[in-house]
Short mmCIF file of C-alpha atoms and ligand atoms in Angstrom, two decimals:
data_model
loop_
_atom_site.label_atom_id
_atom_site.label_comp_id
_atom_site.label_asym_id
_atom_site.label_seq_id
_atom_site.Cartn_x
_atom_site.Cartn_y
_atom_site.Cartn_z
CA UNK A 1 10.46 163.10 11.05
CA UNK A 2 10.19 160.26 13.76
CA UNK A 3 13.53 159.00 11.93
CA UNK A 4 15.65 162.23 12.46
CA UNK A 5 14.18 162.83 16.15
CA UNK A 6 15.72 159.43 16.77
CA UNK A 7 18.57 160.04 15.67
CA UNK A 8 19.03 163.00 17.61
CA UNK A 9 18.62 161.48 20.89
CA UNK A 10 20.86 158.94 20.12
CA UNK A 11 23.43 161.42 19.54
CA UNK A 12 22.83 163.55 22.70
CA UNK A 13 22.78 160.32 24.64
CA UNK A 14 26.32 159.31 23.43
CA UNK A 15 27.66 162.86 23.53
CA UNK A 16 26.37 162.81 27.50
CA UNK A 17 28.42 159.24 27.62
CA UNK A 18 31.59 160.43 26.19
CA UNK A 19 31.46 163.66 28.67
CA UNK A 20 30.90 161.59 31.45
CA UNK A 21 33.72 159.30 30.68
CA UNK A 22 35.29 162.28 30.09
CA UNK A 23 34.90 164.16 33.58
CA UNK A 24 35.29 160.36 35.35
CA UNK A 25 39.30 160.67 34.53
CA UNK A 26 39.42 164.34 34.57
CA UNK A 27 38.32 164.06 38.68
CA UNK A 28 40.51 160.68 39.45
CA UNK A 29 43.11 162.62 40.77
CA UNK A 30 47.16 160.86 40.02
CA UNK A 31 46.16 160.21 36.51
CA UNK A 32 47.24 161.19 33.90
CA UNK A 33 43.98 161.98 31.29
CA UNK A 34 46.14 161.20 28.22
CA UNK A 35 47.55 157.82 29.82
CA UNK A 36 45.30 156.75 32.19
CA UNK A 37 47.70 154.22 33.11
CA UNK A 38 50.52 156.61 34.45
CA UNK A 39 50.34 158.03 37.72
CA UNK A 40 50.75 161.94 38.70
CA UNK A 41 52.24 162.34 41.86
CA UNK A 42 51.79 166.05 42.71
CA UNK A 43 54.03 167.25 45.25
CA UNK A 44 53.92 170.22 47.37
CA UNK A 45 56.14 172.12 48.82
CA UNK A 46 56.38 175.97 50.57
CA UNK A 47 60.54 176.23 49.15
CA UNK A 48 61.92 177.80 46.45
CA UNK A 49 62.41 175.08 43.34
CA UNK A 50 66.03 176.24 43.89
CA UNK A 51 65.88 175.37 47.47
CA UNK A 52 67.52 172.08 49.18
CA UNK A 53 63.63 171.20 49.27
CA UNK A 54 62.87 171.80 45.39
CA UNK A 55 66.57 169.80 44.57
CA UNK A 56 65.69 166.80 47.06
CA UNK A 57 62.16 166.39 44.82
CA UNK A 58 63.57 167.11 41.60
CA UNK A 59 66.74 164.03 42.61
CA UNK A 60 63.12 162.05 44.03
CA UNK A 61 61.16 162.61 40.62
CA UNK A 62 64.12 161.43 38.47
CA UNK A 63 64.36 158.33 40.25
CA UNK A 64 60.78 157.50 40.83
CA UNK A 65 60.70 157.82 36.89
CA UNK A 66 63.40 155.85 36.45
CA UNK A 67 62.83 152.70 38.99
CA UNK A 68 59.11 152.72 37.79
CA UNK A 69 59.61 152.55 33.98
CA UNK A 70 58.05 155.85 33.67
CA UNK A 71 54.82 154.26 34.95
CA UNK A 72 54.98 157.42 37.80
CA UNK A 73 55.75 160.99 37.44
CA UNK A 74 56.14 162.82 40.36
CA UNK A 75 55.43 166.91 39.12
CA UNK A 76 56.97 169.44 42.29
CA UNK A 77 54.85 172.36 42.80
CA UNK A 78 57.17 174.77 44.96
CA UNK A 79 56.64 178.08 46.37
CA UNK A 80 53.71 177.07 48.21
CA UNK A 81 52.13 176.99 44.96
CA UNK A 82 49.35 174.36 46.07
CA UNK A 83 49.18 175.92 50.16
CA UNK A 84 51.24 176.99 53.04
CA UNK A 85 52.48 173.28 54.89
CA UNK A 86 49.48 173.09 57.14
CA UNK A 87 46.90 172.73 53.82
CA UNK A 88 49.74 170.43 52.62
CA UNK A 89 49.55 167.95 55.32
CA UNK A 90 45.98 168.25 55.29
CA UNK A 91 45.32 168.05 51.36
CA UNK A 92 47.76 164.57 51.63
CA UNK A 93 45.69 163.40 54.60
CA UNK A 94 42.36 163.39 52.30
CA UNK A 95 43.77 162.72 49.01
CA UNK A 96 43.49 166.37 47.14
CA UNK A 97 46.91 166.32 46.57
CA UNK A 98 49.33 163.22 46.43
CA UNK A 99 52.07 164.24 48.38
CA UNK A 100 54.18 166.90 49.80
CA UNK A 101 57.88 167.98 51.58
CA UNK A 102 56.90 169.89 54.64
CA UNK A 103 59.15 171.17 57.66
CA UNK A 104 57.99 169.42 60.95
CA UNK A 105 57.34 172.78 62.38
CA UNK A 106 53.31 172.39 61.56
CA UNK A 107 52.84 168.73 62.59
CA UNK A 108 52.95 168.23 66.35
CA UNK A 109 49.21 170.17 65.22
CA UNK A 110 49.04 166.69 63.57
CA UNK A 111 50.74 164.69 66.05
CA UNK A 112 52.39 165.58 69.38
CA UNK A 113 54.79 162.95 68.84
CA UNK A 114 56.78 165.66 66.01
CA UNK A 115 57.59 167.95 68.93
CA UNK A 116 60.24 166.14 70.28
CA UNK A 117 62.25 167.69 67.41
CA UNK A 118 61.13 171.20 68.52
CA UNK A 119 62.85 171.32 71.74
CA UNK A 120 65.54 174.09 71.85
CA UNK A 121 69.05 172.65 71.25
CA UNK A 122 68.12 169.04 71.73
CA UNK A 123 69.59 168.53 68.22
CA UNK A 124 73.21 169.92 67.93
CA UNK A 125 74.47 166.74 66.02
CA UNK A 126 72.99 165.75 62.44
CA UNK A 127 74.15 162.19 62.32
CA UNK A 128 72.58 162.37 65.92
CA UNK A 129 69.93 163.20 64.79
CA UNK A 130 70.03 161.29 61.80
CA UNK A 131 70.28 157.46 63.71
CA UNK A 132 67.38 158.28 66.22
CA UNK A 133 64.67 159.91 62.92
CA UNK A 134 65.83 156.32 60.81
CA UNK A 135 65.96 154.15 63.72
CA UNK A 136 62.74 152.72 65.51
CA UNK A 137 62.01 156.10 67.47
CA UNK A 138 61.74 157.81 64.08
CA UNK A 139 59.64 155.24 61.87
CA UNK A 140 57.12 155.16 65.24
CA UNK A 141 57.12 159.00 65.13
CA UNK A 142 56.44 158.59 61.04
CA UNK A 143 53.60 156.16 62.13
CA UNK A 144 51.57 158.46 64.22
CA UNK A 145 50.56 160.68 61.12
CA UNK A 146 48.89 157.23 59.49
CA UNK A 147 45.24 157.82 61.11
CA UNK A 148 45.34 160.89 59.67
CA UNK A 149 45.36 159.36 56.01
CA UNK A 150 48.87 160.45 55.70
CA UNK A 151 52.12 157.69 54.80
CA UNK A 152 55.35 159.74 55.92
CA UNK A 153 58.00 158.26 54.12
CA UNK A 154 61.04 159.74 56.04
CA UNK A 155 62.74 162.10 56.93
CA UNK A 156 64.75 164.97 55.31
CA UNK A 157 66.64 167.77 56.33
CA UNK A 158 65.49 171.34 56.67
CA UNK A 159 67.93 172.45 59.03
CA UNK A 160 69.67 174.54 61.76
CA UNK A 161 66.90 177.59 62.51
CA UNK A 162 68.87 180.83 62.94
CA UNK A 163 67.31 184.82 63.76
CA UNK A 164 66.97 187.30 61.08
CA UNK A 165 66.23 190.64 61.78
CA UNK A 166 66.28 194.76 61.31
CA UNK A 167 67.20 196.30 64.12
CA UNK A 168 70.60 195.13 65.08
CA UNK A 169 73.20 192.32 65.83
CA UNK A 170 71.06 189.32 67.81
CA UNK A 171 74.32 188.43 69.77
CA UNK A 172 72.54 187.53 73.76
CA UNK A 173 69.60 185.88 74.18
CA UNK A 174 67.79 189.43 75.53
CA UNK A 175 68.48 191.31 72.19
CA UNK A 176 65.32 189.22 70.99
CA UNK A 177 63.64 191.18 73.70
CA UNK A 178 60.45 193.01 72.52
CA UNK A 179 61.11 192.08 68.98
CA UNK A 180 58.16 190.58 66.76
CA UNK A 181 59.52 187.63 65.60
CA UNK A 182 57.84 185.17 63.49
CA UNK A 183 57.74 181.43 63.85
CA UNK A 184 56.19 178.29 62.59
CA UNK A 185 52.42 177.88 64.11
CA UNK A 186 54.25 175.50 66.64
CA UNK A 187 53.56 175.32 70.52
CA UNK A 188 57.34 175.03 71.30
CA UNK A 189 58.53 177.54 69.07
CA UNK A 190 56.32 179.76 69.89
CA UNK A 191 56.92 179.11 74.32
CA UNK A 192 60.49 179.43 74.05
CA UNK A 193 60.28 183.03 71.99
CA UNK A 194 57.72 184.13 74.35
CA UNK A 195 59.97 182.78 77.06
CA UNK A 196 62.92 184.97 75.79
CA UNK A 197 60.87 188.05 75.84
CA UNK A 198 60.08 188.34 72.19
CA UNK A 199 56.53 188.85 70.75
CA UNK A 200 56.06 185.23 68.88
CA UNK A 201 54.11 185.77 65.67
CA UNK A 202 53.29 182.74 63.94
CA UNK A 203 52.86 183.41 60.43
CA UNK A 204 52.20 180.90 57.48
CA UNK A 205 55.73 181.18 55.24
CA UNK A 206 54.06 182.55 52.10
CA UNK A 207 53.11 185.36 54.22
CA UNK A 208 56.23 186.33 55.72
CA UNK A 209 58.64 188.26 52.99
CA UNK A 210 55.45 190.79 52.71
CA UNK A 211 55.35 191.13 56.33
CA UNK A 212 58.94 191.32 56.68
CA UNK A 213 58.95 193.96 53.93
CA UNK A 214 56.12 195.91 55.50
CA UNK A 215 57.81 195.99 58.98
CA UNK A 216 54.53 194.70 60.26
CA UNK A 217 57.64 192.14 62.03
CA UNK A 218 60.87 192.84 63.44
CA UNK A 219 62.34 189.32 62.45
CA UNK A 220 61.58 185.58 61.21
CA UNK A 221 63.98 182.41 62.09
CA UNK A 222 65.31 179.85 59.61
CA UNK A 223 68.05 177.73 57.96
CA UNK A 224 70.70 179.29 56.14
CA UNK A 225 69.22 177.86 52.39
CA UNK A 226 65.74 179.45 52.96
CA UNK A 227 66.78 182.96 53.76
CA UNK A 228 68.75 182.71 50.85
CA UNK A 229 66.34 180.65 48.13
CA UNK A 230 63.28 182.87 49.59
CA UNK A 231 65.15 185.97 49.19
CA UNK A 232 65.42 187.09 52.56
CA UNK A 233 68.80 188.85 52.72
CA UNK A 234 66.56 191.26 50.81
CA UNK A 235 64.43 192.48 53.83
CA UNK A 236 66.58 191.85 56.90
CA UNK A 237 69.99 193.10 57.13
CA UNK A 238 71.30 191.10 60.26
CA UNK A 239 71.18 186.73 60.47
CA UNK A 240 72.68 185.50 63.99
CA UNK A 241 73.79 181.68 63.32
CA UNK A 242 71.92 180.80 66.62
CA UNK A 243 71.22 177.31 65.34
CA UNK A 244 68.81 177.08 68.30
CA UNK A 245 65.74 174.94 66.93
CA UNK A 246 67.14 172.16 64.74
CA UNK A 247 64.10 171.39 61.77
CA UNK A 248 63.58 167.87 60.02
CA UNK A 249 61.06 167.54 57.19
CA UNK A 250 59.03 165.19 56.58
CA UNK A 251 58.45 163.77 53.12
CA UNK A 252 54.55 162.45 53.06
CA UNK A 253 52.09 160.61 50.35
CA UNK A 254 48.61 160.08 50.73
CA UNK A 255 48.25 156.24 52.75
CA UNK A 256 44.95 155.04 50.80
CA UNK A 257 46.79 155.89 47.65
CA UNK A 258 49.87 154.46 48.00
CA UNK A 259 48.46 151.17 49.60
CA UNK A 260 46.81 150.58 46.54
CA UNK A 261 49.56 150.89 44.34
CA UNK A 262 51.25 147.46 43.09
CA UNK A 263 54.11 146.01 45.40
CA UNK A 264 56.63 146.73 42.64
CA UNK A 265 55.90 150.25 42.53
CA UNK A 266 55.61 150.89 46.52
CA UNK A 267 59.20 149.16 46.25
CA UNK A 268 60.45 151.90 43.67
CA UNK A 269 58.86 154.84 45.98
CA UNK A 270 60.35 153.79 48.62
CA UNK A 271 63.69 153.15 47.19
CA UNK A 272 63.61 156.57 45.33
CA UNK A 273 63.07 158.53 48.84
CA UNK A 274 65.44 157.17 50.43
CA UNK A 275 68.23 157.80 47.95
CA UNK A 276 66.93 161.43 47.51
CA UNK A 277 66.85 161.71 51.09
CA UNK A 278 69.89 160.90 51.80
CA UNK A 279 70.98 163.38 48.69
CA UNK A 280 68.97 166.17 50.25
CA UNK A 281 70.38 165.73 53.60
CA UNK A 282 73.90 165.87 52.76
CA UNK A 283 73.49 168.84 50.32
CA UNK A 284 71.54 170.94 53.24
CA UNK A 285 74.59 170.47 55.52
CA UNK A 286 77.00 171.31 52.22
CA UNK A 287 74.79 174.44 52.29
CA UNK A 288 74.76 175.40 55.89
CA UNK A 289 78.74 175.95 55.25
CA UNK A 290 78.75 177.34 51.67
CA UNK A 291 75.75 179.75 52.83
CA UNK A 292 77.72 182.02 55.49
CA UNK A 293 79.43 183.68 52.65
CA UNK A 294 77.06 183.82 50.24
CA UNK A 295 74.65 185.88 52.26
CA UNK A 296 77.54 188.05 53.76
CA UNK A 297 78.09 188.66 49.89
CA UNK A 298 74.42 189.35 49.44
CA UNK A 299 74.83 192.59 52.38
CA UNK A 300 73.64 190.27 55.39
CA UNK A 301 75.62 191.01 58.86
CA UNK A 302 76.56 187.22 59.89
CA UNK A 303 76.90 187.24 63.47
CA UNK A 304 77.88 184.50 65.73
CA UNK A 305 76.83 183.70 68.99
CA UNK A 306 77.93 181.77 72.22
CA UNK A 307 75.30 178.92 71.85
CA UNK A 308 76.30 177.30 75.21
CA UNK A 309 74.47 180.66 76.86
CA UNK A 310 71.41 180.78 74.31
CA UNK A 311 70.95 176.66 75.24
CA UNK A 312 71.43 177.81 78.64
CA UNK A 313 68.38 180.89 78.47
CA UNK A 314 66.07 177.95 76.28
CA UNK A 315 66.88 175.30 78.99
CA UNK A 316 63.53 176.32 81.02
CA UNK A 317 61.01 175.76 78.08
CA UNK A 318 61.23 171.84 78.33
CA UNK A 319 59.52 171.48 81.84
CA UNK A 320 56.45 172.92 80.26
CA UNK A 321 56.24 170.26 77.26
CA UNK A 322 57.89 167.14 79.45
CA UNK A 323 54.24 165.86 79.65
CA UNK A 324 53.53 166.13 75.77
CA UNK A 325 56.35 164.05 74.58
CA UNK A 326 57.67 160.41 75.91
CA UNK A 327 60.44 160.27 77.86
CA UNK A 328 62.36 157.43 76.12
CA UNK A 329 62.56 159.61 72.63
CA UNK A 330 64.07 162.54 74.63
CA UNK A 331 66.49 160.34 76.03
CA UNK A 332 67.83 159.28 72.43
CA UNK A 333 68.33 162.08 71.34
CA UNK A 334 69.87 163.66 74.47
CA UNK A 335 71.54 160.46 75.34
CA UNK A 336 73.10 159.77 71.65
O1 LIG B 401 59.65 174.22 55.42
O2 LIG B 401 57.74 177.85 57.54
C1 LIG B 401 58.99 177.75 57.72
O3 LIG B 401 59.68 178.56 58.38
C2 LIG B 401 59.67 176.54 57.09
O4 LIG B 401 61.03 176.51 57.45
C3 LIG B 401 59.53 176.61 55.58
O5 LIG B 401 58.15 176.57 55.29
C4 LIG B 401 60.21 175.42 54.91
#
């Protein structure tokens, strides 16, 4: 009897062991439990799979497979499958998620340094744009997320923001009068709507097709690829190409775990985002020109504006954020 009681608690024992083990890889998030020496990369994102977003990753993944010997899979969760971009940032920042593609829009919340990019019309130029966010301005701006637990890698391209709405043709800056539009939970975006009259709603994206759809807002402002990957042209009839906020995106991993990983493999990350940045940013601006037709053919009303008098009505909003953002990066990009 003594024998077979023995024998029992030996086997519970080793049964509590293996579960242990067990559960140990099962919580280490990035690994893989059936290879414990690959890494998962998950990567989050609030785009469509479809969009220049989802593309960018999927041209990222391919090559971060490829430079690391298949030691690292990136796997793209889109459709703000894991959280709308503020959890995104945040979830990188503490390590419950690996990494993720977000629109600036959220991260002057982050790190006031982002807004610079928010300023009405201070961006009408992509390569512009492009020297200043790879140049020293840009990798300091990338820098100021670090305390925060957060490596930004670079930056991509999200793109010209232009008016959507229900009502009718957004041709002068007063037509946005009145109207509920929604923006990015973003100090500046929000000012210069409320500056123009509108009624700023910010709004997390996964929420705003319902609310679109419900009426509960008059109108929502984006690049050309999200209204059409998110199905837009569905619930708003008229887009007016105002171009007036011009968007980066920032692609970000968690810091702790990509300073651990070996030299060779921060190498191939880095590598990988770079080429698939540089992919990403050149199919966005293919898109902005393909996109004009698409959505006309979709029932949109395209309508263009005169953006010298929109830049002119916006002009006012920077003497309320001149304090928040340093001089010299204003000057690069205005002076470029
Ligand atoms: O980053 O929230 C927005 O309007 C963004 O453009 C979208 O999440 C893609």
């Amino acid at each position: 009897m003594k024998k077979v009681l023995l024998f029992c608690v030996v086997v519970v024992m080793m049964l509590a062991l293996a579960a242990c083990n067990g559960n140990d890889k099962a919580q280490d998030p990035g690994k893989d439990v059936d290879d414990p020496k690959k890494v998962v990369l998950r990567l989050g994102m609030t785009a469509e799979a479809d969009s220049h977003y989802g593309k960018g990753a999927k041209v990222f993944a391919d090559k971060v497979a490829e430079y690391t010997g298949g030691q690292v899979e990136v796997q793209i969760f889109p459709s703000s499958q894991l959280g709308n971009e503020r959890d995104l940032v945040e979830g990188v920042g503490v390590g419950t998620i690996e990494m993720c593609l977000t629109s600036t829009g959220p991260l002057p919340n982050f790190s006031s340094d982002f807004m610079l990019f928010d300023l009405p019309f201070i961006v009408t130029d992509r390569q512009k744009a492009y020297e200043v966010m790879d140049g020293t301005i840009g990798q300091e701006i990338l820098g100021s997320l670090a305390p925060m637990g957060i490596k930004a890698l670079g930056f991509w391209e999200n793109g010209f923001r232009n008016i959507t709405n229900n009502r009718a043709p957004i041709v002068s800056p007063e037509d946005v009068r009145g109207m509920k539009i929604r923006t990015m939970e973003n100090p500046i975006h929000l000012e210069t709507f409320r500056h123009l009259g509108a009624q700023p709603t910010p709004m997390a994206w996964g929420e705003v097709f319902i609310a679109l759809q419900q009426g509960t807002i008059d109108g929502q402002e984006n690049p050309l690829v999200i209204l059409y990957t998110a199905k837009i042209y569905e619930v708003q009839k008229h887009v007016s190409l105002t171009g007036h906020f011009y968007s980066p995106a920032v692609m970000s991993i968690n810091k702790n775990l990509f300073d651990g990983f070996s030299a060779d493999i921060q190498e191939a990350i880095l590598k990988a985002e770079k080429e698939a940045r540089d992919w990403e940013r050149q199919y966005s601006a293919q898109l902005d020109t393909e996109l004009v037709q698409t959505l006309t053919d979709a029932g949109m009303i395209v309508t263009e504006v005169d953006k010298d008098e929109w830049q002119r009505a916006c002009a006012p909003v920077y003497e309320k954020f001149m304090d928040k953002i340093k001089p010299e990066y204003i000057e690069a990009l205005l002076g470029q």
